[in-house]
Structures are given as structure tokens and as C-alpha cells.
Short mmCIF file of C-alpha atoms in Angstrom, two decimals:
data_model
loop_
_atom_site.label_atom_id
_atom_site.label_comp_id
_atom_site.label_asym_id
_atom_site.label_seq_id
_atom_site.Cartn_x
_atom_site.Cartn_y
_atom_site.Cartn_z
CA UNK A 1 15.15 -12.54 1.31
CA UNK A 2 12.96 -14.42 3.75
CA UNK A 3 10.48 -16.70 1.99
CA UNK A 4 7.17 -17.62 3.59
CA UNK A 5 5.20 -20.75 2.82
CA UNK A 6 1.61 -21.22 3.90
CA UNK A 7 -0.31 -24.44 4.31
CA UNK A 8 -2.71 -25.71 3.39
CA UNK A 9 -3.46 -23.85 0.19
CA UNK A 10 -7.18 -24.31 0.77
CA UNK A 11 -9.02 -25.27 3.93
CA UNK A 12 -12.59 -26.46 3.56
CA UNK A 13 -14.57 -26.17 6.78
CA UNK A 14 -18.04 -25.45 8.10
CA UNK A 15 -19.27 -22.63 10.34
CA UNK A 16 -18.59 -23.42 13.97
CA UNK A 17 -15.44 -25.43 13.24
CA UNK A 18 -11.88 -24.47 14.08
CA UNK A 19 -9.42 -23.38 11.40
CA UNK A 20 -5.68 -23.87 11.83
CA UNK A 21 -3.47 -22.11 9.30
CA UNK A 22 0.29 -22.50 9.13
CA UNK A 23 3.04 -20.14 8.01
CA UNK A 24 6.67 -21.18 7.83
CA UNK A 25 9.60 -18.83 7.31
CA UNK A 26 12.84 -19.75 5.56
CA UNK A 27 14.79 -18.06 8.38
CA UNK A 28 14.18 -17.28 12.03
CA UNK A 29 12.15 -14.10 12.38
CA UNK A 30 13.63 -11.51 14.69
CA UNK A 31 11.27 -10.45 17.50
CA UNK A 32 8.61 -12.83 16.09
CA UNK A 33 7.93 -10.21 13.45
CA UNK A 34 5.00 -11.94 11.81
CA UNK A 35 1.53 -10.66 10.96
CA UNK A 36 -1.66 -12.22 9.64
CA UNK A 37 -4.13 -10.51 7.31
CA UNK A 38 -7.59 -11.39 6.10
CA UNK A 39 -8.72 -10.41 2.62
CA UNK A 40 -12.18 -10.88 1.16
CA UNK A 41 -12.92 -10.57 -2.57
CA UNK A 42 -12.88 -6.95 -3.69
CA UNK A 43 -11.72 -5.73 -0.27
CA UNK A 44 -8.47 -4.48 1.17
CA UNK A 45 -6.41 -6.63 3.51
CA UNK A 46 -7.28 -6.34 7.19
CA UNK A 47 -4.67 -6.80 9.91
CA UNK A 48 -5.63 -9.54 12.35
CA UNK A 49 -2.47 -10.39 14.28
CA UNK A 50 0.96 -8.78 14.62
CA UNK A 51 4.09 -9.75 16.51
CA UNK A 52 2.93 -13.34 16.00
CA UNK A 53 0.31 -13.24 18.76
CA UNK A 54 -1.00 -9.70 19.37
CA UNK A 55 -4.52 -9.08 18.13
CA UNK A 56 -5.04 -5.88 16.19
CA UNK A 57 -7.60 -3.34 17.34
CA UNK A 58 -11.17 -4.54 16.94
CA UNK A 59 -10.32 -8.14 16.04
CA UNK A 60 -12.56 -10.72 17.76
CA UNK A 61 -10.91 -13.02 20.26
CA UNK A 62 -11.80 -16.10 18.20
CA UNK A 63 -8.71 -15.14 16.16
CA UNK A 64 -5.42 -16.06 17.80
CA UNK A 65 -1.81 -16.30 16.68
CA UNK A 66 1.02 -18.38 18.03
CA UNK A 67 4.48 -19.58 17.18
CA UNK A 68 8.05 -18.39 17.16
CA UNK A 69 11.26 -18.77 15.23
CA UNK A 70 10.22 -20.11 11.84
CA UNK A 71 6.82 -21.71 12.51
CA UNK A 72 3.66 -19.75 13.12
CA UNK A 73 -0.04 -20.56 13.35
CA UNK A 74 -3.27 -18.62 12.99
CA UNK A 75 -6.20 -20.26 14.73
CA UNK A 76 -9.79 -19.24 14.16
CA UNK A 77 -12.13 -20.76 16.73
CA UNK A 78 -15.80 -21.28 15.94
CA UNK A 79 -15.78 -20.07 12.34
CA UNK A 80 -18.36 -17.44 11.54
CA UNK A 81 -19.76 -17.07 7.99
CA UNK A 82 -17.80 -13.83 7.56
CA UNK A 83 -14.50 -15.61 8.30
CA UNK A 84 -14.48 -17.46 4.99
CA UNK A 85 -11.78 -15.54 3.16
CA UNK A 86 -8.15 -15.52 2.08
CA UNK A 87 -5.48 -15.26 4.78
CA UNK A 88 -1.92 -14.04 4.28
CA UNK A 89 1.03 -14.09 6.62
CA UNK A 90 3.70 -11.39 6.38
CA UNK A 91 7.13 -11.09 7.92
CA UNK A 92 8.70 -7.73 8.74
CA UNK A 93 11.79 -8.87 10.60
CA UNK A 94 13.99 -8.44 7.57
CA UNK A 95 12.47 -6.15 4.98
CA UNK A 96 9.03 -7.47 4.06
CA UNK A 97 7.57 -10.51 2.41
CA UNK A 98 4.15 -12.11 2.19
CA UNK A 99 3.14 -15.72 2.01
CA UNK A 100 1.05 -16.99 -0.92
CA UNK A 101 -2.11 -17.22 1.16
CA UNK A 102 -4.52 -19.83 2.50
CA UNK A 103 -8.11 -19.82 1.36
CA UNK A 104 -10.67 -20.79 3.98
CA UNK A 105 -13.87 -21.81 2.28
CA UNK A 106 -17.04 -23.67 3.02
CA UNK B 1 -13.48 9.24 8.75
CA UNK B 2 -9.85 8.32 9.23
CA UNK B 3 -8.52 6.72 6.07
CA UNK B 4 -5.81 6.58 3.45
CA UNK B 5 -6.70 7.68 -0.04
CA UNK B 6 -4.67 6.75 -3.10
CA UNK B 7 -4.84 8.33 -6.53
CA UNK B 8 -2.91 8.55 -9.76
CA UNK B 9 -3.44 5.14 -11.29
CA UNK B 10 -4.47 4.55 -14.86
CA UNK B 11 -3.60 2.98 -18.19
CA UNK B 12 -0.03 3.60 -19.31
CA UNK B 13 2.09 2.25 -22.15
CA UNK B 14 5.18 0.15 -21.44
CA UNK B 15 8.15 2.38 -20.72
CA UNK B 16 5.94 5.18 -19.43
CA UNK B 17 5.75 6.88 -16.05
CA UNK B 18 3.08 7.47 -13.43
CA UNK B 19 3.05 9.11 -10.03
CA UNK B 20 0.82 7.66 -7.36
CA UNK B 21 -0.26 9.71 -4.36
CA UNK B 22 -1.48 8.74 -0.92
CA UNK B 23 -2.98 11.19 1.53
CA UNK B 24 -3.99 10.70 5.13
CA UNK B 25 -7.57 11.85 5.52
CA UNK B 26 -8.67 12.84 9.01
CA UNK B 27 -5.24 12.30 10.53
CA UNK B 28 -1.60 13.07 9.95
CA UNK B 29 0.71 10.49 8.43
CA UNK B 30 3.75 12.71 8.71
CA UNK B 31 5.33 10.83 11.60
CA UNK B 32 4.48 7.35 10.37
CA UNK B 33 6.49 5.05 8.20
CA UNK B 34 4.46 4.45 5.06
CA UNK B 35 4.58 1.69 2.50
CA UNK B 36 3.22 0.65 -0.87
CA UNK B 37 2.02 -2.88 -1.49
CA UNK B 38 0.68 -4.10 -4.82
CA UNK B 39 -1.56 -6.94 -5.90
CA UNK B 40 -1.66 -8.13 -9.48
CA UNK B 41 -5.08 -9.31 -10.69
CA UNK B 42 -5.90 -12.62 -9.04
CA UNK B 43 -2.51 -12.78 -7.31
CA UNK B 44 -1.09 -12.29 -3.83
CA UNK B 45 0.38 -9.30 -2.04
CA UNK B 46 3.80 -7.89 -2.90
CA UNK B 47 5.56 -5.23 -0.85
CA UNK B 48 7.35 -2.75 -3.09
CA UNK B 49 8.55 0.25 -1.08
CA UNK B 50 8.63 1.97 2.32
CA UNK B 51 9.65 5.36 3.68
CA UNK B 52 10.45 6.13 7.31
CA UNK B 53 8.65 8.80 9.27
CA UNK B 54 11.53 10.91 10.50
CA UNK B 55 14.65 10.30 8.45
CA UNK B 56 12.75 9.79 5.18
CA UNK B 57 14.96 6.80 4.51
CA UNK B 58 13.56 4.58 1.78
CA UNK B 59 13.59 0.88 0.98
CA UNK B 60 12.63 -0.90 -2.22
CA UNK B 61 11.92 -4.39 -3.43
CA UNK B 62 14.38 -5.66 -6.01
CA UNK B 63 11.57 -5.79 -8.58
CA UNK B 64 11.23 -1.98 -8.56
CA UNK B 65 14.63 -0.76 -7.38
CA UNK B 66 16.05 1.85 -9.73
CA UNK B 67 12.66 2.44 -11.39
CA UNK B 68 10.41 3.57 -8.53
CA UNK B 69 11.03 6.41 -6.08
CA UNK B 70 9.12 6.98 -2.86
CA UNK B 71 8.95 10.43 -1.28
CA UNK B 72 6.78 12.42 1.08
CA UNK B 73 5.52 15.99 1.44
CA UNK B 74 4.71 16.77 5.04
CA UNK B 75 3.06 20.08 4.14
CA UNK B 76 0.43 18.09 2.21
CA UNK B 77 0.29 15.02 4.48
CA UNK B 78 1.10 12.91 1.44
CA UNK B 79 3.45 10.30 0.12
CA UNK B 80 4.25 9.83 -3.56
CA UNK B 81 5.38 6.83 -5.56
CA UNK B 82 7.06 7.88 -8.78
CA UNK B 83 7.05 4.93 -11.18
CA UNK B 84 9.28 5.03 -14.26
CA UNK B 85 10.10 2.53 -16.99
CA UNK B 86 6.84 0.72 -16.35
CA UNK B 87 6.46 -2.85 -17.55
CA UNK B 88 3.50 -5.12 -18.14
CA UNK B 89 4.29 -7.01 -14.93
CA UNK B 90 3.82 -3.80 -12.94
CA UNK B 91 0.10 -4.07 -13.67
CA UNK B 92 -1.57 -4.27 -10.27
CA UNK B 93 -3.72 -2.61 -7.67
CA UNK B 94 -1.41 -0.41 -5.62
CA UNK B 95 -2.17 0.02 -1.94
CA UNK B 96 -0.78 2.61 0.42
CA UNK B 97 -0.39 1.31 3.99
CA UNK B 98 0.50 2.65 7.43
CA UNK B 99 2.48 0.82 10.10
CA UNK B 100 1.25 -0.13 13.55
CA UNK B 101 4.10 1.66 15.36
CA UNK B 102 4.96 5.02 13.87
CA UNK B 103 8.67 4.81 14.56
CA UNK B 104 9.26 1.41 12.96
CA UNK B 105 9.68 1.24 9.21
CA UNK B 106 9.49 -2.57 9.23
CA UNK B 107 6.23 -3.31 10.94
CA UNK B 108 2.78 -4.73 10.32
CA UNK B 109 0.29 -2.58 8.40
CA UNK B 110 -2.77 -1.59 10.40
CA UNK B 111 -4.36 0.74 7.85
CA UNK B 112 -4.69 0.30 4.10
CA UNK B 113 -6.14 2.50 1.43
CA UNK B 114 -8.63 1.23 -1.13
CA UNK B 115 -5.94 1.07 -3.77
CA UNK B 116 -5.40 2.61 -7.18
CA UNK B 117 -5.18 0.46 -10.31
CA UNK B 118 -2.21 0.68 -12.63
CA UNK B 119 -2.47 -1.04 -16.00
CA UNK B 120 0.60 -1.18 -18.21
CA UNK B 121 -0.37 -2.12 -21.73
CA UNK B 122 0.08 -0.98 -25.29
#
């Protein structure tokens, strides 16, 4: 089973700042099979990024993903008020697993 | 509106059974690999099962293997999660999800339902 760790656990920022979230896999992910999701309280997860760096349909370009192998990053440029939420990474290179999440709050 | 709709959740005693359903509304899910992901109250996301679009091959997390069975009915555009021998730690909101690329069972999920709550308690 591939384990994912996310850091930091909580990121305290202000609107307009840049958020950098990290996700590390316990093994190399085939085909950079890593996705990022955003979840707000009481809402379903929303796909932001797949294949490590491809933005999902309708996702603003202030969201970007990078990385390969075992280390991946989600960057949110110029935080908007609606971006304060919980973010999960997920690997699908070998079955599935999710990271524990990073909370981005004000 | 194109969406996934889950149903079948509820309060069930330990050891009991429930069947969850997921239907594609406004579109067909018959060719897509489909998955179930659950989220216990206040906790993170846990993948539990997937079914492929063509071969109907299934995959399960160790936590549910041997207790849960995933199937699909193409005539009804639905997938079903049969849950047996339920335990207190199965209590969660259960989401149905669709993959980005229809022909890949292991893929990111680009559409999620609103979820159906399962509570296992005596």
C-alpha cells in the first residue's frame, strides 16, 4: 500500500498570498498518478489537479500542480477567500490512497 | 443537471446489511469505472471499492474485503454497494465517484455524488 503524507497540517495565510502544499508518497508513483482535491465544510470533494499537473475542467489557473516520483506540490497563487478549505492528495498509481489533508485557513 | 445520486444509507445495527445505490442522472455511467469513497465524521477520505466499466472487474480496500460487494446494472445506469457484517467503524458518509478517463479503473475522480450516510450503532 502506498502511504501519502501531507505537510503542513495547517497553513495559515491571508487572501492574496501564495499557498504551497506538499504531498509525499512512500513509493514512486507510476505515470505521476497523483490528484489534488479541495473540500469545504459540508461539501463534496472537488477535483483540482490530476496526473500531478493537469488542471481539471473549470479550475482557475491560480491552482497549479507539480512534482514527480514521490514528491508533489500544489500551489495556489493569490489566495481568494473561497480557497480557504481542506486539501487532499490522492494517488491512483497502485490502487488508491488519500493523504490526511492540509487545512488552509486565515 | 448531470450528477451522481446515492441512496440507501441509514441506521443499522452491528452485524447488519445495507445496499447503497448510485445512479448517473443526466448521463450514462455504464462505460465508466466507478468507485465508492467514504468519510467518517470529522475524518479524511478513504477509498473502499471500484468497478471497471467494461470487464466489471472489482477491487476492494482491505478494510472491507470479504464484507462488501460492488456490482453494476447497466439497464438501470446504476452501481450497487452491498455491505454485510457492518461494524461501528463503517460509520461514514459514502460517496459514489466517477473517474476522469472512462477506461481507467485507477484514475482521479472528477465527479462525486452528495453522499449517503451510514450509521452503524446499536
